[in-house]
């Protein structure tokens, strides 16, 4: 695992790519963060429509799945940079050690995960991510939570979750990706939030 000197607990926040079109996203994110308990917040942004476009190309042109996966990883840098710019002065960080240990006090940052995924993640203990469509930004955020020894993982989504919310039901319902249940035994507590609802209703995601 990555060593951490952070005194505040680490909370990994996956911001779904479908939320990038949300009006007042920056204001709503700041409002939601202000309602949370003190923590070191690391935000990971999904690929949204950009990743969907790569998936369409992949099906149209029969791209190698690992190649398409690599393209999507590069797109996560774009969405991370966009959210950091939108939510300025929240900083953009691209190094996992800096993201988790450089700041002993409570901090919020947007994490560009491309470097982590290409260089650091395969060398870390635990279950590695596959280079397939089965692992999307849900599993990427989960893997960061594991490597960072986070105390919580929060999934900000565009919809309410399915009933009987377990990781397996959520995966079967395509609320989280196919690989997510494989990582669940290694994960801290998980919350799901309907970020489209102004009241931000939330649910625990059970094993």
PDB file of C-alpha atoms in Angstrom:
ATOM      1  CA  UNK A   1       0.000   0.000   0.000  1.00  0.00           C
ATOM      2  CA  UNK A   2       1.020   3.614  -0.493  1.00  0.00           C
ATOM      3  CA  UNK A   3       2.365   5.118   2.768  1.00  0.00           C
ATOM      4  CA  UNK A   4       0.275   7.969   4.094  1.00  0.00           C
ATOM      5  CA  UNK A   5       0.949  10.643   6.699  1.00  0.00           C
ATOM      6  CA  UNK A   6      -2.496  12.211   6.480  1.00  0.00           C
ATOM      7  CA  UNK A   7      -3.955  12.883   9.935  1.00  0.00           C
ATOM      8  CA  UNK A   8      -7.504  13.251   8.647  1.00  0.00           C
ATOM      9  CA  UNK A   9      -9.245  10.104   7.371  1.00  0.00           C
ATOM     10  CA  UNK A  10      -9.070   9.589   3.621  1.00  0.00           C
ATOM     11  CA  UNK A  11     -12.343   9.626   1.699  1.00  0.00           C
ATOM     12  CA  UNK A  12     -12.249   8.653  -1.984  1.00  0.00           C
ATOM     13  CA  UNK A  13     -15.052  10.272  -4.000  1.00  0.00           C
ATOM     14  CA  UNK A  14     -15.976   8.965  -7.436  1.00  0.00           C
ATOM     15  CA  UNK A  15     -17.741  11.705  -9.424  1.00  0.00           C
ATOM     16  CA  UNK A  16     -19.678   9.984 -12.183  1.00  0.00           C
ATOM     17  CA  UNK A  17     -18.872  11.181 -15.681  1.00  0.00           C
ATOM     18  CA  UNK A  18     -22.572  11.552 -16.442  1.00  0.00           C
ATOM     19  CA  UNK A  19     -22.611  14.410 -13.926  1.00  0.00           C
ATOM     20  CA  UNK A  20     -20.217  16.538 -15.978  1.00  0.00           C
ATOM     21  CA  UNK A  21     -23.218  18.074 -17.782  1.00  0.00           C
ATOM     22  CA  UNK A  22     -24.951  18.901 -14.499  1.00  0.00           C
ATOM     23  CA  UNK A  23     -25.827  22.555 -14.097  1.00  0.00           C
ATOM     24  CA  UNK A  24     -24.124  24.132 -11.072  1.00  0.00           C
ATOM     25  CA  UNK A  25     -21.885  21.074 -10.653  1.00  0.00           C
ATOM     26  CA  UNK A  26     -19.120  23.024  -8.917  1.00  0.00           C
ATOM     27  CA  UNK A  27     -21.490  24.710  -6.482  1.00  0.00           C
ATOM     28  CA  UNK A  28     -23.289  21.452  -5.701  1.00  0.00           C
ATOM     29  CA  UNK A  29     -20.010  19.637  -5.153  1.00  0.00           C
ATOM     30  CA  UNK A  30     -18.814  22.300  -2.747  1.00  0.00           C
ATOM     31  CA  UNK A  31     -22.173  22.209  -0.940  1.00  0.00           C
ATOM     32  CA  UNK A  32     -22.058  18.422  -0.609  1.00  0.00           C
ATOM     33  CA  UNK A  33     -18.432  18.504   0.601  1.00  0.00           C
ATOM     34  CA  UNK A  34     -19.348  21.072   3.246  1.00  0.00           C
ATOM     35  CA  UNK A  35     -21.906  18.612   4.637  1.00  0.00           C
ATOM     36  CA  UNK A  36     -19.393  15.799   5.108  1.00  0.00           C
ATOM     37  CA  UNK A  37     -17.387  14.933   8.177  1.00  0.00           C
ATOM     38  CA  UNK A  38     -13.787  16.116   8.232  1.00  0.00           C
ATOM     39  CA  UNK A  39     -11.652  14.083   5.843  1.00  0.00           C
ATOM     40  CA  UNK A  40      -8.935  14.223   3.241  1.00  0.00           C
ATOM     41  CA  UNK A  41     -11.099  14.181   0.078  1.00  0.00           C
ATOM     42  CA  UNK A  42      -9.679  12.706  -3.140  1.00  0.00           C
ATOM     43  CA  UNK A  43     -12.039  13.138  -6.105  1.00  0.00           C
ATOM     44  CA  UNK A  44     -11.813  10.797  -9.088  1.00  0.00           C
ATOM     45  CA  UNK A  45     -13.819  11.822 -12.152  1.00  0.00           C
ATOM     46  CA  UNK A  46     -15.392   9.338 -14.556  1.00  0.00           C
ATOM     47  CA  UNK A  47     -15.020   9.412 -18.314  1.00  0.00           C
ATOM     48  CA  UNK A  48     -18.673  10.108 -19.115  1.00  0.00           C
ATOM     49  CA  UNK A  49     -19.600  10.600 -22.750  1.00  0.00           C
ATOM     50  CA  UNK A  50     -15.949  10.638 -23.827  1.00  0.00           C
ATOM     51  CA  UNK A  51     -15.501   7.055 -22.635  1.00  0.00           C
ATOM     52  CA  UNK A  52     -18.802   6.096 -24.257  1.00  0.00           C
ATOM     53  CA  UNK A  53     -17.479   7.429 -27.553  1.00  0.00           C
ATOM     54  CA  UNK A  54     -14.346   5.273 -27.252  1.00  0.00           C
ATOM     55  CA  UNK A  55     -16.574   2.273 -26.547  1.00  0.00           C
ATOM     56  CA  UNK A  56     -18.515   3.038 -29.744  1.00  0.00           C
ATOM     57  CA  UNK A  57     -15.280   3.297 -31.745  1.00  0.00           C
ATOM     58  CA  UNK A  58     -14.121   0.035 -30.234  1.00  0.00           C
ATOM     59  CA  UNK A  59     -17.248  -1.766 -31.358  1.00  0.00           C
ATOM     60  CA  UNK A  60     -17.238  -0.141 -34.803  1.00  0.00           C
ATOM     61  CA  UNK A  61     -13.564  -0.790 -35.563  1.00  0.00           C
ATOM     62  CA  UNK A  62     -12.888  -3.879 -33.458  1.00  0.00           C
ATOM     63  CA  UNK A  63     -10.195  -2.188 -31.387  1.00  0.00           C
ATOM     64  CA  UNK A  64      -8.138  -4.366 -29.088  1.00  0.00           C
ATOM     65  CA  UNK A  65      -9.818  -4.130 -25.682  1.00  0.00           C
ATOM     66  CA  UNK A  66      -6.595  -3.253 -23.854  1.00  0.00           C
ATOM     67  CA  UNK A  67      -5.930  -0.462 -26.381  1.00  0.00           C
ATOM     68  CA  UNK A  68      -9.439   0.942 -25.896  1.00  0.00           C
ATOM     69  CA  UNK A  69      -8.974   0.735 -22.129  1.00  0.00           C
ATOM     70  CA  UNK A  70      -5.741   2.728 -22.430  1.00  0.00           C
ATOM     71  CA  UNK A  71      -7.541   5.419 -24.438  1.00  0.00           C
ATOM     72  CA  UNK A  72     -10.157   5.713 -21.699  1.00  0.00           C
ATOM     73  CA  UNK A  73      -7.439   6.081 -19.059  1.00  0.00           C
ATOM     74  CA  UNK A  74      -6.047   9.025 -21.015  1.00  0.00           C
ATOM     75  CA  UNK A  75      -9.539  10.538 -21.163  1.00  0.00           C
ATOM     76  CA  UNK A  76      -9.723  10.493 -17.361  1.00  0.00           C
ATOM     77  CA  UNK A  77      -6.948  13.097 -17.382  1.00  0.00           C
ATOM     78  CA  UNK A  78      -9.177  15.353 -19.478  1.00  0.00           C
ATOM     79  CA  UNK A  79     -12.221  15.021 -17.235  1.00  0.00           C
ATOM     80  CA  UNK A  80     -10.094  15.462 -14.096  1.00  0.00           C
ATOM     81  CA  UNK A  81      -8.548  18.632 -15.481  1.00  0.00           C
ATOM     82  CA  UNK A  82     -11.979  19.948 -16.467  1.00  0.00           C
ATOM     83  CA  UNK A  83     -13.443  19.400 -12.997  1.00  0.00           C
ATOM     84  CA  UNK A  84     -10.387  20.911 -11.292  1.00  0.00           C
ATOM     85  CA  UNK A  85     -10.716  24.000 -13.499  1.00  0.00           C
ATOM     86  CA  UNK A  86     -14.455  24.174 -12.847  1.00  0.00           C
ATOM     87  CA  UNK A  87     -13.990  23.800  -9.091  1.00  0.00           C
ATOM     88  CA  UNK A  88     -10.979  26.087  -8.687  1.00  0.00           C
ATOM     89  CA  UNK A  89      -9.238  26.483  -6.229  1.00  0.00           C
ATOM     90  CA  UNK A  90      -9.492  22.707  -5.645  1.00  0.00           C
ATOM     91  CA  UNK A  91      -6.070  21.516  -6.859  1.00  0.00           C
ATOM     92  CA  UNK A  92      -5.366  18.867  -9.486  1.00  0.00           C
ATOM     93  CA  UNK A  93      -2.925  16.169  -8.323  1.00  0.00           C
ATOM     94  CA  UNK A  94      -1.495  13.363 -10.477  1.00  0.00           C
ATOM     95  CA  UNK A  95       0.705  11.536  -7.958  1.00  0.00           C
ATOM     96  CA  UNK A  96      -0.828   9.089  -5.486  1.00  0.00           C
ATOM     97  CA  UNK A  97       1.776   9.743  -2.773  1.00  0.00           C
ATOM     98  CA  UNK A  98       1.240  13.502  -3.007  1.00  0.00           C
ATOM     99  CA  UNK A  99      -2.524  13.018  -3.020  1.00  0.00           C
ATOM    100  CA  UNK A 100      -2.491  10.938   0.146  1.00  0.00           C
ATOM    101  CA  UNK A 101       0.413  12.117   2.274  1.00  0.00           C
ATOM    102  CA  UNK A 102       1.735  15.567   1.405  1.00  0.00           C
ATOM    103  CA  UNK A 103      -0.924  17.394   3.381  1.00  0.00           C
ATOM    104  CA  UNK A 104      -1.399  16.413   7.036  1.00  0.00           C
ATOM    105  CA  UNK A 105      -4.500  18.556   7.368  1.00  0.00           C
ATOM    106  CA  UNK A 106      -7.898  18.013   5.801  1.00  0.00           C
ATOM    107  CA  UNK A 107      -7.729  18.745   2.062  1.00  0.00           C
ATOM    108  CA  UNK A 108      -9.754  18.289  -1.102  1.00  0.00           C
ATOM    109  CA  UNK A 109      -8.086  17.518  -4.429  1.00  0.00           C
ATOM    110  CA  UNK A 110      -9.040  16.187  -7.850  1.00  0.00           C
ATOM    111  CA  UNK A 111      -6.918  13.154  -8.705  1.00  0.00           C
ATOM    112  CA  UNK A 112      -5.744  12.591 -12.274  1.00  0.00           C
ATOM    113  CA  UNK A 113      -5.426   8.810 -12.092  1.00  0.00           C
ATOM    114  CA  UNK A 114      -3.692   8.194 -15.438  1.00  0.00           C
ATOM    115  CA  UNK A 115      -0.158   8.063 -14.033  1.00  0.00           C
ATOM    116  CA  UNK A 116      -1.289   5.901 -11.127  1.00  0.00           C
ATOM    117  CA  UNK A 117      -3.003   3.439 -13.465  1.00  0.00           C
ATOM    118  CA  UNK A 118      -0.150   3.239 -15.955  1.00  0.00           C
ATOM    119  CA  UNK A 119       2.783   3.089 -13.538  1.00  0.00           C
ATOM    120  CA  UNK A 120       1.854   2.582  -9.879  1.00  0.00           C
ATOM    121  CA  UNK A 121      -1.279   0.451  -9.743  1.00  0.00           C
ATOM    122  CA  UNK A 122       0.123  -2.793 -11.236  1.00  0.00           C
ATOM    123  CA  UNK A 123       2.916  -2.772  -8.612  1.00  0.00           C
ATOM    124  CA  UNK A 124       0.611  -2.363  -5.611  1.00  0.00           C
ATOM    125  CA  UNK A 125      -0.578  -5.287  -3.456  1.00  0.00           C
ATOM    126  CA  UNK A 126      -4.152  -6.452  -3.726  1.00  0.00           C
ATOM    127  CA  UNK A 127      -6.241  -7.343  -6.746  1.00  0.00           C
ATOM    128  CA  UNK A 128      -4.972  -5.557  -9.890  1.00  0.00           C
ATOM    129  CA  UNK A 129      -7.346  -3.981 -12.375  1.00  0.00           C
ATOM    130  CA  UNK A 130      -7.934  -5.755 -15.690  1.00  0.00           C
ATOM    131  CA  UNK A 131      -7.423  -3.821 -18.922  1.00  0.00           C
ATOM    132  CA  UNK A 132     -10.951  -4.588 -20.121  1.00  0.00           C
ATOM    133  CA  UNK A 133     -14.380  -2.951 -20.284  1.00  0.00           C
ATOM    134  CA  UNK A 134     -15.307  -4.807 -17.071  1.00  0.00           C
ATOM    135  CA  UNK A 135     -13.409  -2.185 -15.031  1.00  0.00           C
ATOM    136  CA  UNK A 136     -14.597   1.389 -15.423  1.00  0.00           C
ATOM    137  CA  UNK A 137     -14.002   4.418 -13.211  1.00  0.00           C
ATOM    138  CA  UNK A 138     -16.056   2.758 -10.434  1.00  0.00           C
ATOM    139  CA  UNK A 139     -13.387   0.086 -10.057  1.00  0.00           C
ATOM    140  CA  UNK A 140     -10.614   2.617 -10.617  1.00  0.00           C
ATOM    141  CA  UNK A 141     -11.890   4.656  -7.656  1.00  0.00           C
ATOM    142  CA  UNK A 142     -12.224   1.446  -5.664  1.00  0.00           C
ATOM    143  CA  UNK A 143      -8.640   0.463  -6.432  1.00  0.00           C
ATOM    144  CA  UNK A 144      -7.385   3.912  -5.402  1.00  0.00           C
ATOM    145  CA  UNK A 145      -9.335   3.538  -2.149  1.00  0.00           C
ATOM    146  CA  UNK A 146      -7.636   0.209  -1.483  1.00  0.00           C
ATOM    147  CA  UNK A 147      -4.117   1.402  -2.322  1.00  0.00           C
ATOM    148  CA  UNK A 148      -4.567   4.619  -0.320  1.00  0.00           C
ATOM    149  CA  UNK A 149      -5.945   2.706   2.694  1.00  0.00           C
ATOM    150  CA  UNK A 150      -8.967   5.005   2.597  1.00  0.00           C
ATOM    151  CA  UNK A 151     -11.567   4.933   5.355  1.00  0.00           C
ATOM    152  CA  UNK A 152     -14.494   5.423   2.957  1.00  0.00           C
ATOM    153  CA  UNK A 153     -15.456   5.276  -0.713  1.00  0.00           C
ATOM    154  CA  UNK A 154     -18.333   7.459  -1.924  1.00  0.00           C
ATOM    155  CA  UNK A 155     -19.945   7.028  -5.347  1.00  0.00           C
ATOM    156  CA  UNK A 156     -21.667  10.185  -6.609  1.00  0.00           C
ATOM    157  CA  UNK A 157     -24.149   8.951  -9.211  1.00  0.00           C
ATOM    158  CA  UNK A 158     -26.845  10.384 -11.485  1.00  0.00           C
ATOM    159  CA  UNK A 159     -29.610   8.097 -10.217  1.00  0.00           C
ATOM    160  CA  UNK A 160     -30.829   6.332  -7.131  1.00  0.00           C
ATOM    161  CA  UNK A 161     -29.463   2.802  -6.743  1.00  0.00           C
ATOM    162  CA  UNK A 162     -31.504  -0.366  -7.266  1.00  0.00           C
ATOM    163  CA  UNK A 163     -33.366  -1.852  -4.288  1.00  0.00           C
ATOM    164  CA  UNK A 164     -31.645  -4.492  -2.137  1.00  0.00           C
ATOM    165  CA  UNK A 165     -28.390  -2.638  -2.624  1.00  0.00           C
ATOM    166  CA  UNK A 166     -25.493  -5.066  -2.508  1.00  0.00           C
ATOM    167  CA  UNK A 167     -22.361  -4.929  -4.636  1.00  0.00           C
ATOM    168  CA  UNK A 168     -23.578  -7.896  -6.685  1.00  0.00           C
ATOM    169  CA  UNK A 169     -27.060  -6.452  -7.275  1.00  0.00           C
ATOM    170  CA  UNK A 170     -25.504  -3.086  -8.124  1.00  0.00           C
ATOM    171  CA  UNK A 171     -23.184  -4.727 -10.651  1.00  0.00           C
ATOM    172  CA  UNK A 172     -25.926  -6.844 -12.211  1.00  0.00           C
ATOM    173  CA  UNK A 173     -28.054  -3.696 -12.536  1.00  0.00           C
ATOM    174  CA  UNK A 174     -25.123  -1.824 -14.163  1.00  0.00           C
ATOM    175  CA  UNK A 175     -25.132   0.692 -11.315  1.00  0.00           C
ATOM    176  CA  UNK A 176     -21.463  -0.161 -10.798  1.00  0.00           C
ATOM    177  CA  UNK A 177     -19.204  -1.985 -13.218  1.00  0.00           C
ATOM    178  CA  UNK A 178     -18.715  -5.704 -13.618  1.00  0.00           C
ATOM    179  CA  UNK A 179     -15.352  -5.893 -11.837  1.00  0.00           C
ATOM    180  CA  UNK A 180     -16.400  -3.897  -8.773  1.00  0.00           C
ATOM    181  CA  UNK A 181     -17.642  -6.930  -6.758  1.00  0.00           C
ATOM    182  CA  UNK A 182     -14.224  -8.565  -7.155  1.00  0.00           C
ATOM    183  CA  UNK A 183     -12.672  -5.653  -5.251  1.00  0.00           C
ATOM    184  CA  UNK A 184     -15.400  -5.351  -2.624  1.00  0.00           C
ATOM    185  CA  UNK A 185     -13.764  -7.608   0.027  1.00  0.00           C
ATOM    186  CA  UNK A 186     -10.776  -5.218   0.090  1.00  0.00           C
ATOM    187  CA  UNK A 187     -12.843  -2.030   0.248  1.00  0.00           C
ATOM    188  CA  UNK A 188     -13.721   0.292   3.138  1.00  0.00           C
ATOM    189  CA  UNK A 189     -17.391   1.213   3.771  1.00  0.00           C
ATOM    190  CA  UNK A 190     -19.138   2.455   0.622  1.00  0.00           C
ATOM    191  CA  UNK A 191     -21.851   5.096   0.225  1.00  0.00           C
ATOM    192  CA  UNK A 192     -23.893   5.786  -2.901  1.00  0.00           C
ATOM    193  CA  UNK A 193     -25.320   9.282  -3.436  1.00  0.00           C
ATOM    194  CA  UNK A 194     -27.950  10.397  -5.940  1.00  0.00           C
ATOM    195  CA  UNK A 195     -26.179  13.611  -6.877  1.00  0.00           C
ATOM    196  CA  UNK A 196     -28.961  14.727  -9.226  1.00  0.00           C
ATOM    197  CA  UNK A 197     -31.305  15.112  -6.264  1.00  0.00           C
ATOM    198  CA  UNK A 198     -30.730  18.489  -4.515  1.00  0.00           C
ATOM    199  CA  UNK A 199     -31.096  16.797  -1.122  1.00  0.00           C
ATOM    200  CA  UNK A 200     -28.291  14.326  -1.946  1.00  0.00           C
ATOM    201  CA  UNK A 201     -29.997  11.162  -0.655  1.00  0.00           C
ATOM    202  CA  UNK A 202     -27.559   8.361   0.092  1.00  0.00           C
ATOM    203  CA  UNK A 203     -27.478   4.637   0.719  1.00  0.00           C
ATOM    204  CA  UNK A 204     -24.838   2.252   2.064  1.00  0.00           C
ATOM    205  CA  UNK A 205     -23.604  -0.296  -0.458  1.00  0.00           C
ATOM    206  CA  UNK A 206     -23.574  -3.653   1.307  1.00  0.00           C
ATOM    207  CA  UNK A 207     -21.247  -6.563   0.576  1.00  0.00           C
TER     208      UNK A 207
END
